[in-house]
Short mmCIF file of C-alpha atoms in Angstrom, two decimals:
data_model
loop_
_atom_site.label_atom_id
_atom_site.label_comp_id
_atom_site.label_asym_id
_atom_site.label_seq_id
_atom_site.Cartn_x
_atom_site.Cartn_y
_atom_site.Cartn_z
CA UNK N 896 -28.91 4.74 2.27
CA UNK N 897 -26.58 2.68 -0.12
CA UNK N 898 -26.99 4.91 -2.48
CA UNK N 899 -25.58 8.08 -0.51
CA UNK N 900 -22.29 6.02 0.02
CA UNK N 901 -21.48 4.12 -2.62
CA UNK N 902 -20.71 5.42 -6.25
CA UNK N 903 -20.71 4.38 -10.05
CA UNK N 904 -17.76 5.71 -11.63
CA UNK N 905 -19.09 4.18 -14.92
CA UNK N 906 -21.09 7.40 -15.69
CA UNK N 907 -19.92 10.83 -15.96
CA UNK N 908 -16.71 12.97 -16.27
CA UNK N 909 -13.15 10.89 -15.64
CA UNK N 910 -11.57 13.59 -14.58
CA UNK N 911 -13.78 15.17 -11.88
CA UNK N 912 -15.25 11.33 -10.36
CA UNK N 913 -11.16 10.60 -10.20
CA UNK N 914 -10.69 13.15 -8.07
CA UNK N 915 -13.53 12.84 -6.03
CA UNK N 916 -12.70 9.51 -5.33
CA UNK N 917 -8.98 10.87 -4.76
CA UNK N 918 -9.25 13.49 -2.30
CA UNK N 919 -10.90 11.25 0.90
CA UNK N 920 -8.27 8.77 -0.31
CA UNK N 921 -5.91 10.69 -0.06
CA UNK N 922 -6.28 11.94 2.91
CA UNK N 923 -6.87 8.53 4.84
CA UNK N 924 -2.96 7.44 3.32
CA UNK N 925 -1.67 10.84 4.82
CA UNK N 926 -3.32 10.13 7.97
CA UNK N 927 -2.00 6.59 7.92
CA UNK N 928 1.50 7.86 6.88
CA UNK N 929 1.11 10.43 9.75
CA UNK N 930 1.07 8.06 12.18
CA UNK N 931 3.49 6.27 11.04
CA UNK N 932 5.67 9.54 11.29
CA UNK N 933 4.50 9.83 14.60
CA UNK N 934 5.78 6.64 15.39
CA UNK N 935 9.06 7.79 14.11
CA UNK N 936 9.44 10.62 16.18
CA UNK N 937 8.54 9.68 19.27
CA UNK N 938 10.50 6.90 19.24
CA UNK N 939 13.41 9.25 18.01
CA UNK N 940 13.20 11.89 20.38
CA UNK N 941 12.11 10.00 22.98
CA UNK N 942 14.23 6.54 22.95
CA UNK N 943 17.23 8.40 21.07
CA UNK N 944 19.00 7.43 17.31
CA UNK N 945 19.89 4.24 18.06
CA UNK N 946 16.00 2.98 18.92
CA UNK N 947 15.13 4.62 15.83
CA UNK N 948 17.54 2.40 13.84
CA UNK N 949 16.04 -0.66 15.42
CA UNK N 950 12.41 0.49 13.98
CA UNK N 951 14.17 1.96 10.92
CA UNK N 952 15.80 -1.78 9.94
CA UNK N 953 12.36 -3.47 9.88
CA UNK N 954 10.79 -1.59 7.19
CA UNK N 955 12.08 -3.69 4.08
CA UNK N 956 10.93 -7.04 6.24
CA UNK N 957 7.66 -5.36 7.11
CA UNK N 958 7.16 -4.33 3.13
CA UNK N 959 7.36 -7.68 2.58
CA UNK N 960 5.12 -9.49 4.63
CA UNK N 961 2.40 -6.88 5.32
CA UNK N 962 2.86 -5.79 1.70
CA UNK N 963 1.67 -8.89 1.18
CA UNK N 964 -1.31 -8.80 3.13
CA UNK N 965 -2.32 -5.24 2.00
CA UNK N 966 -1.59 -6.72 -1.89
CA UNK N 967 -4.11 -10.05 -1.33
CA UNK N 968 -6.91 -7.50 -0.01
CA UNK N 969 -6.60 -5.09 -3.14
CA UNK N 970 -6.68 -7.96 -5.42
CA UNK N 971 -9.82 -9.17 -3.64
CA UNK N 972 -11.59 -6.02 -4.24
CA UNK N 973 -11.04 -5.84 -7.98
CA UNK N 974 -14.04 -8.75 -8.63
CA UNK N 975 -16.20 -6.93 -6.66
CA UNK N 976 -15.66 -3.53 -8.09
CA UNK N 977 -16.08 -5.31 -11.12
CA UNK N 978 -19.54 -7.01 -10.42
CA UNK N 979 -20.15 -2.98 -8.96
CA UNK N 980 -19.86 -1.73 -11.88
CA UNK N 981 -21.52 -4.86 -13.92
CA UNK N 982 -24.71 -4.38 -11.48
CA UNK N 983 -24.68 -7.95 -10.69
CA UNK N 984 -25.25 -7.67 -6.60
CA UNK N 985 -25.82 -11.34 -6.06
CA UNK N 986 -22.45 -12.08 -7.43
CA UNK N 987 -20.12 -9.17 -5.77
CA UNK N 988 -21.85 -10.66 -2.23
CA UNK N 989 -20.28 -14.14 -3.45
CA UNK N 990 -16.73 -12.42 -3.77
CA UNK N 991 -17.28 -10.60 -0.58
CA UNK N 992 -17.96 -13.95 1.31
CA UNK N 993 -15.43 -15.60 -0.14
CA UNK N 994 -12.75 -13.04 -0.03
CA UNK N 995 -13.32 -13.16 3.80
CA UNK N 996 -12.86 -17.23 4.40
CA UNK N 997 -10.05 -16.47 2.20
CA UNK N 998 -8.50 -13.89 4.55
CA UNK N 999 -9.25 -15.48 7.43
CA UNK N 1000 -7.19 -18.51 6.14
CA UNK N 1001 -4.17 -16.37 5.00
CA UNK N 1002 -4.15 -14.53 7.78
CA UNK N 1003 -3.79 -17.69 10.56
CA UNK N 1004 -1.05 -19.08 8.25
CA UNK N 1005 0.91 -16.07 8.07
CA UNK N 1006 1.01 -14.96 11.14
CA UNK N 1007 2.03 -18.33 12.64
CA UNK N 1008 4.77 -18.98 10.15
CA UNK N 1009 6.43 -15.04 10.71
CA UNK N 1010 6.37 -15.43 14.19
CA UNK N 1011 8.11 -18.35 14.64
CA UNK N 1012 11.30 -17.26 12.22
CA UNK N 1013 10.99 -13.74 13.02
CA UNK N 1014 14.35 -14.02 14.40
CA UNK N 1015 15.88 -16.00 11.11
CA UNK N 1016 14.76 -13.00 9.25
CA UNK N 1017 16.42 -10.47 11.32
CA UNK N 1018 20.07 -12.38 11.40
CA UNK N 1019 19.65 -13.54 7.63
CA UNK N 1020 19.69 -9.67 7.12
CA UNK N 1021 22.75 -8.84 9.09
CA UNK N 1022 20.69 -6.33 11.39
CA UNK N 1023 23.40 -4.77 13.26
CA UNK N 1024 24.10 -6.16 16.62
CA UNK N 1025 23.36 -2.90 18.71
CA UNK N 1026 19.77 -2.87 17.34
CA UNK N 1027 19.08 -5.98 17.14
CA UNK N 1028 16.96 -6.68 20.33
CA UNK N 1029 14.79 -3.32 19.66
CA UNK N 1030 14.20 -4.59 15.68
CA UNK N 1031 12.72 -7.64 17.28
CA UNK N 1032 10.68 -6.36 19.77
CA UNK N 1033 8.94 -4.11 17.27
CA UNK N 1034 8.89 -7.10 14.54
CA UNK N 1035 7.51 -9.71 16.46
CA UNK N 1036 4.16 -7.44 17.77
CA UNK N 1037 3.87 -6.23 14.03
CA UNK N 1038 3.75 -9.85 12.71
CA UNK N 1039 1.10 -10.61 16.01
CA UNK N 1040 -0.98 -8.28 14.23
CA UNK N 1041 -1.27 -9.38 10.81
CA UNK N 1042 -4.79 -10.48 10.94
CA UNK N 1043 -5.43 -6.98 11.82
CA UNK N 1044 -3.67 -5.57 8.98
CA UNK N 1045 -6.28 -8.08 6.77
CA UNK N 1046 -9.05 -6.87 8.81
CA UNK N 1047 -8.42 -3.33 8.03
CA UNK N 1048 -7.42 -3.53 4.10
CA UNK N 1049 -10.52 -5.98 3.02
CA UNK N 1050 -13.28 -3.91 4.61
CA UNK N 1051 -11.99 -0.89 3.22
CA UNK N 1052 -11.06 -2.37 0.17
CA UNK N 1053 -14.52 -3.46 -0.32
CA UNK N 1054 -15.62 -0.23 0.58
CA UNK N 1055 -13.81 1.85 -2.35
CA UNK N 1056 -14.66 -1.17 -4.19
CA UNK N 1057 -18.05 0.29 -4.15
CA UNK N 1058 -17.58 3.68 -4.63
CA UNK N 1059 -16.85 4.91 -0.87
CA UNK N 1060 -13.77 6.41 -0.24
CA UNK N 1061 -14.79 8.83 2.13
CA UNK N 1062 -16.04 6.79 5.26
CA UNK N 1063 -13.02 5.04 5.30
CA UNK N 1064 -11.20 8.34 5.89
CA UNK N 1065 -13.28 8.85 8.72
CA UNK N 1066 -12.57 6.16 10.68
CA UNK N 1067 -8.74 6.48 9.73
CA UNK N 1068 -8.64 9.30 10.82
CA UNK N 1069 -10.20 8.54 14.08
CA UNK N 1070 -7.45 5.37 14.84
CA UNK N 1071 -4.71 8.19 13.61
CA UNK N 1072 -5.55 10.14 16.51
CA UNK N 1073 -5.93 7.19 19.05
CA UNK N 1074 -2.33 6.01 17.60
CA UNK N 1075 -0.61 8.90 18.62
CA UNK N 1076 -2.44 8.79 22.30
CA UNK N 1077 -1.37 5.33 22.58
CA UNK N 1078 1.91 6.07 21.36
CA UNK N 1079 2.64 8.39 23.94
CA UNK N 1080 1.08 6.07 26.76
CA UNK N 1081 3.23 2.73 25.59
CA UNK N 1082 6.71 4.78 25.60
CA UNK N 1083 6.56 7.81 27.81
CA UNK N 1084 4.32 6.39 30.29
CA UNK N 1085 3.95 2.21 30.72
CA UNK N 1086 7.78 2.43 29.09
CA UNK N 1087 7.11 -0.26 26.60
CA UNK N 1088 10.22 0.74 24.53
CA UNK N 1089 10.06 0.21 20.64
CA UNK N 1090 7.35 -2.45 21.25
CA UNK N 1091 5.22 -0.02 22.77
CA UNK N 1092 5.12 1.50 19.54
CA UNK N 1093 4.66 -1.17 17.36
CA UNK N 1094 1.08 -2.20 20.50
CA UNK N 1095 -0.05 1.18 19.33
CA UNK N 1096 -0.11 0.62 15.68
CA UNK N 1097 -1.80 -2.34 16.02
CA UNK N 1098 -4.55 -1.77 17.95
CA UNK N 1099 -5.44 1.88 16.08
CA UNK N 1100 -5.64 -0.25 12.80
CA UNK N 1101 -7.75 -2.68 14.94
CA UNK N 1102 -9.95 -0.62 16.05
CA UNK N 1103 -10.39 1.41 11.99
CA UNK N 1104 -11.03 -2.11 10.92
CA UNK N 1105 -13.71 -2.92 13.24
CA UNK N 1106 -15.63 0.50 12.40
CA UNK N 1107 -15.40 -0.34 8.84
CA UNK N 1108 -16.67 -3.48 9.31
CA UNK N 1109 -19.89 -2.44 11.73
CA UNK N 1110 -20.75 1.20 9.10
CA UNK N 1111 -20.52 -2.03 6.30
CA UNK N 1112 -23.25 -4.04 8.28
CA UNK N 1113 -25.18 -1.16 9.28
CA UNK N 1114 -25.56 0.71 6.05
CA UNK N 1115 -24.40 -1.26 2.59
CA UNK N 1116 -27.81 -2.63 2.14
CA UNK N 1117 -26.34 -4.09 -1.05
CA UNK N 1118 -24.38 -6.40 1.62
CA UNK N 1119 -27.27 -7.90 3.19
CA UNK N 1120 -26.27 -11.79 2.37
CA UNK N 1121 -28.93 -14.21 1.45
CA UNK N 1122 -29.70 -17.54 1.76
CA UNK N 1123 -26.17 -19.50 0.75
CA UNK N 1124 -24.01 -16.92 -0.16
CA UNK N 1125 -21.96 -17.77 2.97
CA UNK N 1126 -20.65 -20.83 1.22
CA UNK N 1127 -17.37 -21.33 -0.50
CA UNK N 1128 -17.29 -21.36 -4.35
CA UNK N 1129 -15.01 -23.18 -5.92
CA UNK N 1130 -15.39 -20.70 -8.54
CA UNK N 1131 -14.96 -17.41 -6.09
CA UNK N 1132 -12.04 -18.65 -4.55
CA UNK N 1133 -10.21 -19.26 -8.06
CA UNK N 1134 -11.00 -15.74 -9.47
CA UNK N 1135 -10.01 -14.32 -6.07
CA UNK N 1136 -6.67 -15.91 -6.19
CA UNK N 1137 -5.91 -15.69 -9.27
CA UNK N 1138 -6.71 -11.78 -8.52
CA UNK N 1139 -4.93 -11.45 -4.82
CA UNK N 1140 -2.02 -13.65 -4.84
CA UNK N 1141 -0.29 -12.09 -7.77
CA UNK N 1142 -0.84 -8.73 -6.21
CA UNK N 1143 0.13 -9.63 -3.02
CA UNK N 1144 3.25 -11.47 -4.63
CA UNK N 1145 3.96 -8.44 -6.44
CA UNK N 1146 4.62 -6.76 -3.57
CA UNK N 1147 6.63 -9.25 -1.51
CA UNK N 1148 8.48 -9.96 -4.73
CA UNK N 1149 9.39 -5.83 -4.79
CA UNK N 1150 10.17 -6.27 -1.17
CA UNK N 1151 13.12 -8.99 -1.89
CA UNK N 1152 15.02 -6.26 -3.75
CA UNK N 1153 14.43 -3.97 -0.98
CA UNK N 1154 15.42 -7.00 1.87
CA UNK N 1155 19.14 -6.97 -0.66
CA UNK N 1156 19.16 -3.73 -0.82
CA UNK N 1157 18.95 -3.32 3.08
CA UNK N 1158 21.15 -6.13 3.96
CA UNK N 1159 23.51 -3.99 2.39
CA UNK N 1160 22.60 -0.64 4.04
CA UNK N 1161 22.83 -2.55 6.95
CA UNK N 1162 26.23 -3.76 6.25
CA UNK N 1163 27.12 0.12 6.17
CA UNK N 1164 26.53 0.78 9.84
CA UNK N 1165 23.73 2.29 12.17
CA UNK N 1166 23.71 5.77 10.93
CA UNK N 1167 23.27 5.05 7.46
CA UNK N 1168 20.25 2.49 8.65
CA UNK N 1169 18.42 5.52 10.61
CA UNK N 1170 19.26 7.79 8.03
CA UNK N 1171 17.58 5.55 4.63
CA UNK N 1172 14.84 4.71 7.18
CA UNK N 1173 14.08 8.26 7.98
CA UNK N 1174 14.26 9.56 5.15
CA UNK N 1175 12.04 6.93 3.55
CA UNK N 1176 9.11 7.33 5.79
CA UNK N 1177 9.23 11.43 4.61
CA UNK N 1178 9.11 10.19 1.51
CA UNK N 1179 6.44 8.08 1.78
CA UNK N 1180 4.59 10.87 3.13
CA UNK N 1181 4.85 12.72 0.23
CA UNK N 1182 4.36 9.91 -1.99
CA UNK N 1183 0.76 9.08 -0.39
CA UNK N 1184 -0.80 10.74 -3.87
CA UNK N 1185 0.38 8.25 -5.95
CA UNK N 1186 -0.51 5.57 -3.69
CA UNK N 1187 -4.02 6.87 -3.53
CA UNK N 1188 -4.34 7.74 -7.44
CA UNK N 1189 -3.17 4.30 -7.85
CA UNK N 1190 -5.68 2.79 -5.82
CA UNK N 1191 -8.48 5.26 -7.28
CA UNK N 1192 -7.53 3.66 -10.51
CA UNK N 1193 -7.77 0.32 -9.27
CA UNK N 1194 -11.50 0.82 -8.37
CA UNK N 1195 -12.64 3.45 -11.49
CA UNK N 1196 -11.32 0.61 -14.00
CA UNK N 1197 -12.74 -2.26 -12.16
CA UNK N 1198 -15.69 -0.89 -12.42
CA UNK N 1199 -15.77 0.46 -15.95
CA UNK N 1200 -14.35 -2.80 -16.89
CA UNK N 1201 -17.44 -4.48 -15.32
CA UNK N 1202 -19.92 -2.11 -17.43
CA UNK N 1203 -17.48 -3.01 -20.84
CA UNK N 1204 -16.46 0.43 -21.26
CA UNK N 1205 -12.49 0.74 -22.03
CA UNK N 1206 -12.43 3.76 -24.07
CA UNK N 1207 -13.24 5.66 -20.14
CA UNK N 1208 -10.24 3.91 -18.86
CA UNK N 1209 -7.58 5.23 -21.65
CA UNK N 1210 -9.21 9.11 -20.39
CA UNK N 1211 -8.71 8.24 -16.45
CA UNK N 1212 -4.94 7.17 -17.30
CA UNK N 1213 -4.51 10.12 -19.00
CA UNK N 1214 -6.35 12.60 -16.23
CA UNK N 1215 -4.63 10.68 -13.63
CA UNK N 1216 -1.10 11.22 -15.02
CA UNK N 1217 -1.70 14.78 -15.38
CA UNK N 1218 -2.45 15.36 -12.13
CA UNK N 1219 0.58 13.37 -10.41
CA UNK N 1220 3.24 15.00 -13.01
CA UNK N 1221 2.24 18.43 -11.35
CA UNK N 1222 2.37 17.53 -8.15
CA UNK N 1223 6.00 15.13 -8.56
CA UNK N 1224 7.42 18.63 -9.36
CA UNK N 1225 5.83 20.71 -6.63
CA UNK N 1226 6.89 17.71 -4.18
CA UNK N 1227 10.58 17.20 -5.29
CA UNK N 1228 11.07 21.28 -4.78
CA UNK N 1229 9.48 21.37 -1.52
CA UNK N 1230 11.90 17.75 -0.89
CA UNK N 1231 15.17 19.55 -2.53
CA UNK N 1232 14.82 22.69 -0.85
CA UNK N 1233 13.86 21.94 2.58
CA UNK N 1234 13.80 18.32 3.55
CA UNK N 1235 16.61 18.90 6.08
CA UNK N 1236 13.99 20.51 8.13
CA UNK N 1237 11.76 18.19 7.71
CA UNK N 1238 14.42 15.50 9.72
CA UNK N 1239 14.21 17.98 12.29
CA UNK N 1240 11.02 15.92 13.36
CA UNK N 1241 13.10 12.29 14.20
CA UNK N 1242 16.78 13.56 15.00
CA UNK N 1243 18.18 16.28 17.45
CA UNK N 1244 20.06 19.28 15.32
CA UNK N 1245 23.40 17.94 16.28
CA UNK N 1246 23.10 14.86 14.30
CA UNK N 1247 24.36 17.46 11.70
CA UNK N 1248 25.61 14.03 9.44
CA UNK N 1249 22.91 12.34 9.61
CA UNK N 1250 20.37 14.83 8.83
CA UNK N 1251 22.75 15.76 5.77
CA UNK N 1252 22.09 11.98 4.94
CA UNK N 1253 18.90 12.35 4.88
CA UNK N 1254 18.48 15.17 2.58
CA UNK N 1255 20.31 13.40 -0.08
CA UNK N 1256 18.21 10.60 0.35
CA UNK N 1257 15.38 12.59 -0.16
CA UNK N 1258 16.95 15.03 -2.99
CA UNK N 1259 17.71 11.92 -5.16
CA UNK N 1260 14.05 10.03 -4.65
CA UNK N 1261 12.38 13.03 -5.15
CA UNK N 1262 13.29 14.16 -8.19
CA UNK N 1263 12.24 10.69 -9.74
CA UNK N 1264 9.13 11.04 -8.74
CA UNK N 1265 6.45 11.02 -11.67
CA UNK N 1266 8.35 8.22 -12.62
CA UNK N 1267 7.31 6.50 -9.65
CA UNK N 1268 3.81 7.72 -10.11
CA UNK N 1269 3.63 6.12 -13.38
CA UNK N 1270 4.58 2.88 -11.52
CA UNK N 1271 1.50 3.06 -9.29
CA UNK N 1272 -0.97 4.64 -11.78
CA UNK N 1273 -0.73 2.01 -14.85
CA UNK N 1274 0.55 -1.17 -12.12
CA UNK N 1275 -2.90 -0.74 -10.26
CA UNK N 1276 -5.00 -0.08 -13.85
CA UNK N 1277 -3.19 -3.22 -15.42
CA UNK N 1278 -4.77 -5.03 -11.73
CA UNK N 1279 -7.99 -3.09 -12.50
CA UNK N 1280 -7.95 -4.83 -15.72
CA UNK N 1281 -7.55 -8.47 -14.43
CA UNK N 1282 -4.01 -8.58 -15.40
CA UNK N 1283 -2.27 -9.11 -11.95
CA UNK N 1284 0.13 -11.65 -13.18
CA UNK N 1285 1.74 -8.80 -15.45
CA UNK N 1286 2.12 -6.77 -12.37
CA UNK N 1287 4.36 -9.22 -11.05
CA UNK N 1288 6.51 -9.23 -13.92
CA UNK N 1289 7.06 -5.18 -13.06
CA UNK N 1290 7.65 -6.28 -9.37
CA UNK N 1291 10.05 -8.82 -10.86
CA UNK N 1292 11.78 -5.65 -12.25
CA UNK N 1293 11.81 -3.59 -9.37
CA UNK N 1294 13.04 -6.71 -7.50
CA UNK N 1295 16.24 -7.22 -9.84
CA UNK N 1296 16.95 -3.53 -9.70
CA UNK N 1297 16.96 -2.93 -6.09
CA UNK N 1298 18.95 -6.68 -5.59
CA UNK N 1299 21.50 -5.95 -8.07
CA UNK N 1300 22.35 -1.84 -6.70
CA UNK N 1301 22.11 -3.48 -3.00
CA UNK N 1302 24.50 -6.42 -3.76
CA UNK N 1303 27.30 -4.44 -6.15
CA UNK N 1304 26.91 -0.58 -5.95
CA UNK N 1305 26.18 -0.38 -2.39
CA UNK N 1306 29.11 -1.83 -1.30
CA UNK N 1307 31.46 -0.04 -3.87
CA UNK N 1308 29.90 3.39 -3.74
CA UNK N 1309 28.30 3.56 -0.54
CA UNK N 1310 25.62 5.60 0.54
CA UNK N 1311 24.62 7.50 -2.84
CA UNK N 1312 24.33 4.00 -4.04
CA UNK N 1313 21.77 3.20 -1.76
CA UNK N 1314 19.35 6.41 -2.74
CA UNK N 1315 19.50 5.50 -6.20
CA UNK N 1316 18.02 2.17 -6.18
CA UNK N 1317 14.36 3.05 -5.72
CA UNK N 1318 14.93 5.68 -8.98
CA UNK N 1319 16.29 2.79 -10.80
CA UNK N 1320 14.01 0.02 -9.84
CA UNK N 1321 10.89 2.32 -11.13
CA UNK N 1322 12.66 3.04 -14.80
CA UNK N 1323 12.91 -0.53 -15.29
CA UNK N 1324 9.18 -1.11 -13.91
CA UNK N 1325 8.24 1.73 -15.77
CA UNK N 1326 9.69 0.51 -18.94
CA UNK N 1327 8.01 -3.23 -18.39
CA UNK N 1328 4.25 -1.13 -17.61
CA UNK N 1329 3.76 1.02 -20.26
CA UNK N 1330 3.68 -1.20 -22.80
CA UNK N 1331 1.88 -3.94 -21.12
CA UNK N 1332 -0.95 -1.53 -20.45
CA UNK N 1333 -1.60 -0.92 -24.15
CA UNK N 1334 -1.45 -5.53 -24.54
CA UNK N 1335 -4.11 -5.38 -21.82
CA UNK N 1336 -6.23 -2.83 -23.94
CA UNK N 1337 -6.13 -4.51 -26.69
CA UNK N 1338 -6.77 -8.10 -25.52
CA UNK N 1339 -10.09 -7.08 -23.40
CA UNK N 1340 -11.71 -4.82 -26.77
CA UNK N 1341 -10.54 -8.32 -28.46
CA UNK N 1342 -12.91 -10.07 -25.68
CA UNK N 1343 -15.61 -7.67 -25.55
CA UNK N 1344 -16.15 -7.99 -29.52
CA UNK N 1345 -16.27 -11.69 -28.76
CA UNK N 1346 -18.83 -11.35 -25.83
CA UNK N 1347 -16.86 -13.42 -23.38
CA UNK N 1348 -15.10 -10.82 -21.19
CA UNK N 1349 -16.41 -12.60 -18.08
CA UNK N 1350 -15.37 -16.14 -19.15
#
């Protein structure tokens, strides 16, 4: 039954296993992102602007810390894709087993630290007094469920590690529908407020992450762990970290730009904090592609990287780009034209200003975006590769560019400022990435000639 859902994207055409891979991938972010819409909206039309302001401010603080988590469980998947794709079963259980103790440890130290200065965070970033108490209600139960957040990203990382992106769509899509139920319940009915919502995002990823993990035990017959392969290795827990922390790093470091950045929007008032909130969760919507061929590129050159075959990864980065510089322009029209409608969905049609502040939000981000897609797509191959501390170095650059608009232009030109920092911040990353890619090239063909990639 392993066979039927896992898949070696060492053999055959780059261009069709991409998008193979791609589609169910796809789909699960857009589900995810759904939700998170939906968690938008209701709180908008239900517990008014204001509420959605108090959600709104936590997104640079929640980038941070669960873009952390998410970041670790990627990075832990890259050895295993790469024993996947080197056939060497024995050792990809040994990274699985490891990568959980692992998690388990991060996990219980994060949580326990966020919680307790959950509070510091929000008054360090000058979150606006009439939101305040709503930010940390939502906060606090989104930093409770951390370990969750691990649970969810390592099984399915594993998963697509091994070739399966398509069950873990299922069961997303499955806790996307119970989200929105429990949505509903928390605010309208049990009138849980902001915190409701943040109770029903937890427990839907709980309960994906438990499904992943029981369809794992049930049917990867390649994860049926023998004697001892429970047990730490000093070696296993090296190559994991040296694989995870730099790409969870990468993220948090991205996400102190974006903490600058909103300290600053926040210094602008509550309108313009609802408004770059809003309008970043459509965006992220429409950015789940690049996300997802970003990931897909993770797994197709961890793998062809275990089987010593480079000259496959040069024609996925070049499919892959293709593909996301069509849709950046379909996107940005559909953005430019009509994304005033689209913030019909969190804000009543006499917030006339700040749905116009939305739409310049997204008319700015949009039309940057294959350069953003470039920023996912060669990042997640560079990871792929087993360079993760280079992608720091572009989250270093994304981090400066966000920190330095956020600290002088925002307060000198205001709003427009503030939508042009995520434009500039992937330019600079973009100009760091390129380049690094083709170092990372030539180093492993260096290796490979010398028969010690693995060493």
């Amino acid at each position: 039954m392993t066979k039927t859902v896992t898949k070696d994207m060492t053999e055959g055409k780059p261009l069709s296993l991409l998008l193979r891979f791609f589609f169910p991938l796809l789909f699960g972010m857009l589900f995810q992102q759904f939700y998170n819409l939906v968690d938008m909206a209701i709180v908008g039309q239900t517990l008014g602007s204001q509420s959605l302001a108090a959600v709104g401010s936590t997104g640079s603080i929640n980038f941070m810390v669960l873009g952390f988590c998410m970041g670790v469980c990627n990075g832990f998947s890259i050895p295993v894709a790469q024993r996947f794709g080197a056939k060497d079963y024995k050792g990809m259980r040994q990274f699985v087993t490891n990568a959980i103790w692992l998690s388990i440890i991060f996990a219980s130290l994060m949580t326990l630290l966020v919680c307790i200065f959950c509070k510091s965070i929000l008054i360090m970033m000058n979150t606006p007094k009439d939101i305040f108490q709503g930010a940390h209600s939502y906060l606090f139960v989104i930093f409770l469920g951390i370990p969750v957040t691990y649970l969810y990203n390592l099984t399915s990382g594993i998963m697509r590690a091994m070739g399966d992106s398509k069950n873990p769509l299922i069961f997303l899509i499955i806790s996307s529908v119970l989200n929105i139920i429990f949505d509903l319940v928390a605010i309208r009915v049990l009138d849980m407020g902001v915190a409701g919502a943040a109770w029903a995002t937890v427990l839907a990823q709980l309960i994906s992450g438990l499904a992943c993990l029981f369809f794992m035990k049930k049917n990867y017959a390649l994860l049926r762990f023998e004697q001892g392969e429970w047990a730490l290795n000093k070696k296993c827990v090296k190559f994991l970290c040296r694989n995870g922390l730099p790409m969870g790093l990468q993220y948090s470091i991205t996400a102190v730009g974006a903490l600058v950045l909103q300290r600053a929007v926040n210094g602008l008032g509550s309108l313009a904090v609802a408004a770059i909130s809003t309008g970043n969760r459509i965006s992220m919507f429409f950015c789940c592609p690049f996300d997802a061929m970003g990931s897909t590129m993770a797994t197709y050159t961890g793998q062809n990287l275990g089987a010593k075959k480079l000259d496959r990864v040069d024609k996925g980065i070049f499919a892959s780009s293709g593909i996301c510089l069509v849709y950046s322009l379909v996107a940005a029209a559909i953005l430019i034209l009509f994304g005033s409608y689209f913030a019909l969905l969190f804000v009543q049609p006499s917030e006339r200003h700040l749905i116009d502040r939305i739409q310049e939000l997204l008319t700015w981000t949009s039309a940057f975006y294959f350069p953003l897609a470039l920023v996912n797509i060669v990042r997640f191959t560079i990871q792929g590769l087993g360079f993760s501390f280079l992608a720091v170095v572009a989250g270093i650059c994304e981090m400066v560019a966000r920190a330095v608009v956020g600290a002088v232009f925002v307060p000198g030109f205001g709003f427009t400022a503030a939508c042009l920092a995520g434009p500039v911040a992937w330019i600079l990353a973009d100009a760091f990435l390129i380049p690094a890619y083709f170092y990372c090239i030539r180093q492993l063909k260096t290796k490979i000639m010398r028969k010690d990639l693995t060493q």
